[in-house]
Coordinates of N, CA and C in Angstrom, one line a residue:
X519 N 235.1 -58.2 109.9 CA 234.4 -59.2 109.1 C 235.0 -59.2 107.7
X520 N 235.5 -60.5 107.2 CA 236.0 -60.2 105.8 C 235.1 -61.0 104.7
X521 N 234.7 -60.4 103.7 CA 234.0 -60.5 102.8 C 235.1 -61.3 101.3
X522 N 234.8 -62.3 101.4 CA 235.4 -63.1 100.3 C 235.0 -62.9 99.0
X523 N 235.8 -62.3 98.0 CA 235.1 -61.8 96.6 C 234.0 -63.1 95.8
X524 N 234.4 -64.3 95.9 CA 233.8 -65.0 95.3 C 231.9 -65.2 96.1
X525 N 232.0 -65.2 97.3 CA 230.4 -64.7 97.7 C 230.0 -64.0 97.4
X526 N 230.9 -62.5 97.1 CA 230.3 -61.7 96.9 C 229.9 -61.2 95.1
X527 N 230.8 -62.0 94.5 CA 230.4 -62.5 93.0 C 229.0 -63.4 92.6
X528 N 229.2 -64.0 93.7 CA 227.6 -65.1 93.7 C 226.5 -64.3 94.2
X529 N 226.4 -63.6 95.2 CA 225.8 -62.5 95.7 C 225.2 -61.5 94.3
X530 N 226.3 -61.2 93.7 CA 225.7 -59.6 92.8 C 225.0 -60.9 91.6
X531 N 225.6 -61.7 91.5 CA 225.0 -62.7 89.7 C 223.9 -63.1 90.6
X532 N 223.3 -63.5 91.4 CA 221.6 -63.9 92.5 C 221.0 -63.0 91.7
X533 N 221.5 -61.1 91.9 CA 220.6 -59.7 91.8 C 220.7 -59.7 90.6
X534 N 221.6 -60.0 89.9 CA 221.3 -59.8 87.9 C 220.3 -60.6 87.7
X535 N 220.4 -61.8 88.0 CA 220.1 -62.8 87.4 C 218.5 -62.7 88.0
X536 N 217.7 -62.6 89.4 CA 216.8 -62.2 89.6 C 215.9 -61.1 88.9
X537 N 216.8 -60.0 88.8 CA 216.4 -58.9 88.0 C 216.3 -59.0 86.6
X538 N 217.0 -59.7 85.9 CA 216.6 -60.0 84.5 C 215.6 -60.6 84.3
X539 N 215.2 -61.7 85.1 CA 214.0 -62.7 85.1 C 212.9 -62.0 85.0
X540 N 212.8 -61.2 86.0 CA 211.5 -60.2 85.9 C 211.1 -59.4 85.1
X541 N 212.5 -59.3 83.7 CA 211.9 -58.7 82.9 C 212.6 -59.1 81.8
X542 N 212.0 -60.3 81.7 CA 212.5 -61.2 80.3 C 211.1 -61.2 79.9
X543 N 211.2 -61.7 78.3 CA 210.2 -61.8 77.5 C 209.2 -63.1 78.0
X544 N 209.8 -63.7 78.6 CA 208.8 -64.8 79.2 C 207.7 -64.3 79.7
X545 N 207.9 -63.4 80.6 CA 207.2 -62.8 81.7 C 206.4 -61.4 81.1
X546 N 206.1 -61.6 79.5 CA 205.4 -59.6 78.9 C 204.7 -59.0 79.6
X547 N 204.3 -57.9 80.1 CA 203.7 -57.4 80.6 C 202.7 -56.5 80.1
X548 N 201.4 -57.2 79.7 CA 200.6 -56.7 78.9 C 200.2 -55.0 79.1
X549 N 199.7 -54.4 77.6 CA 200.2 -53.2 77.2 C 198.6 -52.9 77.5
X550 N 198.0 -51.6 77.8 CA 196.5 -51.3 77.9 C 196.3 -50.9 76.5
X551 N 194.9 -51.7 76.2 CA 194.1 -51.1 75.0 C 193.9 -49.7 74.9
X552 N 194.2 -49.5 73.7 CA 194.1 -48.0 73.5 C 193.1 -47.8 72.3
X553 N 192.0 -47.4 71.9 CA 191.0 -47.0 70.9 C 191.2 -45.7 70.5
X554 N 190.9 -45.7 69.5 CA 191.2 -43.9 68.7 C 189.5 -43.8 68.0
X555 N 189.1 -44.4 68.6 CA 187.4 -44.7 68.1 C 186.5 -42.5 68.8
X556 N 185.8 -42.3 67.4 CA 185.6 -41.1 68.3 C 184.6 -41.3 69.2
X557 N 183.6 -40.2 69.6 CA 182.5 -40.5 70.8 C 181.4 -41.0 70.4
X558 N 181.1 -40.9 69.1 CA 180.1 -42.0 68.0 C 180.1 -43.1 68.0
X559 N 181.5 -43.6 68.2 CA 181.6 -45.3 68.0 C 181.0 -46.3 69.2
X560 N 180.8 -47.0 68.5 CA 180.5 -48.2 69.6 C 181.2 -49.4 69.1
X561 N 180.4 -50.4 69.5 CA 181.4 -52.0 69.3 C 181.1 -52.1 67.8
X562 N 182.7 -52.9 67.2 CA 182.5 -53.2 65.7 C 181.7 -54.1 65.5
X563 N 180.9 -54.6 66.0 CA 179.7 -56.3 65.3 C 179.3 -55.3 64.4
X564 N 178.9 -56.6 63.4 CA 178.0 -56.4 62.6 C 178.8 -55.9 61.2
X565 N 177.4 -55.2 60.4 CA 177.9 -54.7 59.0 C 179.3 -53.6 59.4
X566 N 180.2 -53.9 58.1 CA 181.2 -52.8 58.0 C 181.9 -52.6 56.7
X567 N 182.2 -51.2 57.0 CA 182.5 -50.5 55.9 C 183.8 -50.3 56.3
X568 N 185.0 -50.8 55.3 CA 186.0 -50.6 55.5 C 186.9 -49.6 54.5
X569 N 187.6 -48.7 55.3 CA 188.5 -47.0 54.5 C 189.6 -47.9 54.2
X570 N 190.4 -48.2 52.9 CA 191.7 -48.7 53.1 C 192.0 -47.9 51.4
X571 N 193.2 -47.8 51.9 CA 194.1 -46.6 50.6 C 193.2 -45.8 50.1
X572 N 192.6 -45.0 50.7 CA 191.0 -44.0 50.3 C 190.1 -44.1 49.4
X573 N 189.6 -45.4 49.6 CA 188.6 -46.1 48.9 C 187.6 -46.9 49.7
X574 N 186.5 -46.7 49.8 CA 185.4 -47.0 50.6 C 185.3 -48.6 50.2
X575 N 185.1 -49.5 51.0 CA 184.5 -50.8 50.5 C 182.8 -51.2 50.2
X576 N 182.3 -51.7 49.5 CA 180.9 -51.3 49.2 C 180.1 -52.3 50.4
X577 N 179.1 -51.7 50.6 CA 178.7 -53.0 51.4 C 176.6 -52.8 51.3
X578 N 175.7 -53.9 51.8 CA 174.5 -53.9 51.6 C 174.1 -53.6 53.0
X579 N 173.1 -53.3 53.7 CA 172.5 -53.5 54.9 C 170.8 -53.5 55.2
X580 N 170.7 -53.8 55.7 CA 169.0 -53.5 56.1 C 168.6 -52.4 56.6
X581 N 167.4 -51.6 56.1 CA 167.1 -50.6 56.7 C 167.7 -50.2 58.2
X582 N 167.7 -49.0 59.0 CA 168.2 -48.8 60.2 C 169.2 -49.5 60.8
X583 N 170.2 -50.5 60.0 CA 171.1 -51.1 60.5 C 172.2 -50.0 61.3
X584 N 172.7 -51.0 62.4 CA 173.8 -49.9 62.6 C 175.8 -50.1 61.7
X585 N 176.0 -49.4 61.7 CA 177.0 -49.7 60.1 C 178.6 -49.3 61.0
X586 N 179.3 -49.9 61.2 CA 180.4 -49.6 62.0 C 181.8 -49.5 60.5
X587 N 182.2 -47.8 60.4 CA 183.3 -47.8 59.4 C 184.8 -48.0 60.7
X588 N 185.6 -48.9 59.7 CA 187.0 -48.7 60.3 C 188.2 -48.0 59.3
X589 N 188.7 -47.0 59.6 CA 189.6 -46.6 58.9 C 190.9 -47.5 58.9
X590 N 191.3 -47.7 58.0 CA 192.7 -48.3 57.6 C 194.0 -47.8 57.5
X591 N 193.7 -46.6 56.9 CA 194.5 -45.3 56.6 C 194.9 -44.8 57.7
X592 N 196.0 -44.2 57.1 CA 196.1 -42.9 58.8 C 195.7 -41.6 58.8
X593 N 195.3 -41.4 57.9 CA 194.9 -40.1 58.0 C 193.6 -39.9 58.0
X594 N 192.6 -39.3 58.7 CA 191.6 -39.1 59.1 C 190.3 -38.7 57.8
X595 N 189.8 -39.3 57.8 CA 188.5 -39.4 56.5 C 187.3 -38.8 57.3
X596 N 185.9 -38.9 57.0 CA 185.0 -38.7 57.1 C 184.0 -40.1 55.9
X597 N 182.5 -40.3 56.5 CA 181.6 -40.6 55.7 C 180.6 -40.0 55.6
X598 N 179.7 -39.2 54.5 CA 179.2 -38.7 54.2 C 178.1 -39.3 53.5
X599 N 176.8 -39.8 54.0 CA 176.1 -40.7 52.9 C 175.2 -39.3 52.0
X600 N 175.4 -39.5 51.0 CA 174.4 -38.7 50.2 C 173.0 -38.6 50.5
X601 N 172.3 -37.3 50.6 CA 171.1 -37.3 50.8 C 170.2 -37.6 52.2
X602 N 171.2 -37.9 52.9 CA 170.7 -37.8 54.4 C 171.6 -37.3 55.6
X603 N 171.6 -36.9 56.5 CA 172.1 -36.4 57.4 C 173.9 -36.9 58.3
X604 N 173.8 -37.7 57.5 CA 174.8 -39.2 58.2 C 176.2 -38.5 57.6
X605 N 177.2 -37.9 58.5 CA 178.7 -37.4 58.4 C 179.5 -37.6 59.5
X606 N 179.9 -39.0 59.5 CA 181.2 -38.8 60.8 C 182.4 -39.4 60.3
X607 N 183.1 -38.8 61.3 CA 184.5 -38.2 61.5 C 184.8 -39.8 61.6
X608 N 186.0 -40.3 61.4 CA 187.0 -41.2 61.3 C 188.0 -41.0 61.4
X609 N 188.9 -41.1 63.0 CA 190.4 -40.8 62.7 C 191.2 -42.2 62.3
X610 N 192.4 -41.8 62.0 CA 193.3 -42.7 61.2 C 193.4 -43.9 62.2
X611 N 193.4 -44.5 61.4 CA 193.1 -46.6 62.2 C 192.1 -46.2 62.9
X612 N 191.4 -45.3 63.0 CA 190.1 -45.9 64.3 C 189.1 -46.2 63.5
X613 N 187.6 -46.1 64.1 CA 186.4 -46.3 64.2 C 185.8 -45.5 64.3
X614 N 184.5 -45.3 63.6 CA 182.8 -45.0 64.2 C 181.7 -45.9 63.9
X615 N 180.6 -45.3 64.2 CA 179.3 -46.0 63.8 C 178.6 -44.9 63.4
X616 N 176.8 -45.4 62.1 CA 176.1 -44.5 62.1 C 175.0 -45.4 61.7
X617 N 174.1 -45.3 62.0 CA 172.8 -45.8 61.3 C 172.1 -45.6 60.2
X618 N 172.0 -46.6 59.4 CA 171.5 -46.7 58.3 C 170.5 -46.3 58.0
X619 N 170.2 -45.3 56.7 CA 168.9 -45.0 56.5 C 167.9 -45.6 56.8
X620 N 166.6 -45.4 56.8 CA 165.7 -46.1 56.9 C 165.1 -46.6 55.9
X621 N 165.2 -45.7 54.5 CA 164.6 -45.5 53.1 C 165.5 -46.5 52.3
X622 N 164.9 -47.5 51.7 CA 165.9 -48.5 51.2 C 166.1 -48.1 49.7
X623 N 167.2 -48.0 49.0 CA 167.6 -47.4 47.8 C 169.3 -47.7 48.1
X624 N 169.9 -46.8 46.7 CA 171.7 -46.7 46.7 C 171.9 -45.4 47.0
X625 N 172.4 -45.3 47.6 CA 173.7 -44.2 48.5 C 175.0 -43.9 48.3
X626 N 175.1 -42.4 47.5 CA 176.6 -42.7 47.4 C 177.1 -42.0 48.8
X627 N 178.6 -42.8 48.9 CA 179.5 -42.3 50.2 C 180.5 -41.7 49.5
X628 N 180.5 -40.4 50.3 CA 181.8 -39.2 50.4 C 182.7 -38.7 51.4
X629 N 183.8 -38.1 51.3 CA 184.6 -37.8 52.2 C 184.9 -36.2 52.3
X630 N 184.3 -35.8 53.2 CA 184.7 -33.8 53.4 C 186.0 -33.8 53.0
X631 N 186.9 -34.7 53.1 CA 188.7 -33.9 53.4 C 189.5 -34.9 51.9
X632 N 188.5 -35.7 51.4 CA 189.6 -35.9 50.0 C 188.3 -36.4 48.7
X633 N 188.2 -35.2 47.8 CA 187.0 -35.8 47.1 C 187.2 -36.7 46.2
X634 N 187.9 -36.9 46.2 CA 188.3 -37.9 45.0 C 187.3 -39.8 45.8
X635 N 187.0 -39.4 46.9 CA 187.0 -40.9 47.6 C 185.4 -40.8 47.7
X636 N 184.8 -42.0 47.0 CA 183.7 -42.3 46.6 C 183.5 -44.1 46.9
X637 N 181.9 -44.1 47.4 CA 181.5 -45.4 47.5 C 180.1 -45.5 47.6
X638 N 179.2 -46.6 48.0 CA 178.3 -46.7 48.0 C 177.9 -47.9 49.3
X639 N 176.4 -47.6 49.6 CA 175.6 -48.1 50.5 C 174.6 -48.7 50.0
X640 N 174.1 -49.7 49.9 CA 173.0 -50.1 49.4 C 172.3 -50.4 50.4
X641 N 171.0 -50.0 50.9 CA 170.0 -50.4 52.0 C 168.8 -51.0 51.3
X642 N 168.5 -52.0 52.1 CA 167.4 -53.1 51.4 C 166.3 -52.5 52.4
X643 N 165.4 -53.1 51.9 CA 163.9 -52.9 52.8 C 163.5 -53.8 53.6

């Protein structure tokens, strides 16, 4: 059996040319969601407190709201509301949640791991 190079030129450019198709940008192959949210968090709706260059953004809420922080930073913060029980962890670019006092007044917010980072909560009645 003799195999003529130019078939077999047309033959191997079919398998390139096949094989590149299937992994051209046309065709992306979507990446799985990944969350760095810790076991506290739930879905972002609603009110939010945003961590960006370690500075708290201020925000208002209604009694018992639920309050979703997202960190901006990469390095892992904490919120700390003054005077009540409420301290979670935030790693870098993720998420948590915590519920808002019940007691409507101002709140300052703190961070265990950089003291310099301060903010506030205002809860309405």
């Amino acid at each position: 059996m003799t195999v003529h190079r130019s078939s077999l030129g047309l033959a191997l450019a079919a398998i390139v040319l096949a094989v590149s198709a299937g992994c051209s940008s046309a065709n992306p192959v979507a990446a799985p969601s990944v969350s760095s949210a810790p076991s506290q968090s739930t879905a972002a709706a609603g009110p939010t407190i945003t961590i960006a260059s370690f500075k708290f953004s201020e925000l208002t809420v209604p009694a018992g709201a639920e309050v979703t922080v997202k960190n901006q930073d990469s390095a892992t913060h904490t919120v700390k509301v003054k005077g009540t029980d409420v301290d979670v962890n935030v790693p870098g670019g993720g998420q948590a949640t915590f519920t808002a006092p019940a007691k409507a007044g101002t709140y300052d917010l703190t961070c265990d791991f950089h003291a310099s980072m301060h903010g506030t909560l205002t809860v309405t009645g």
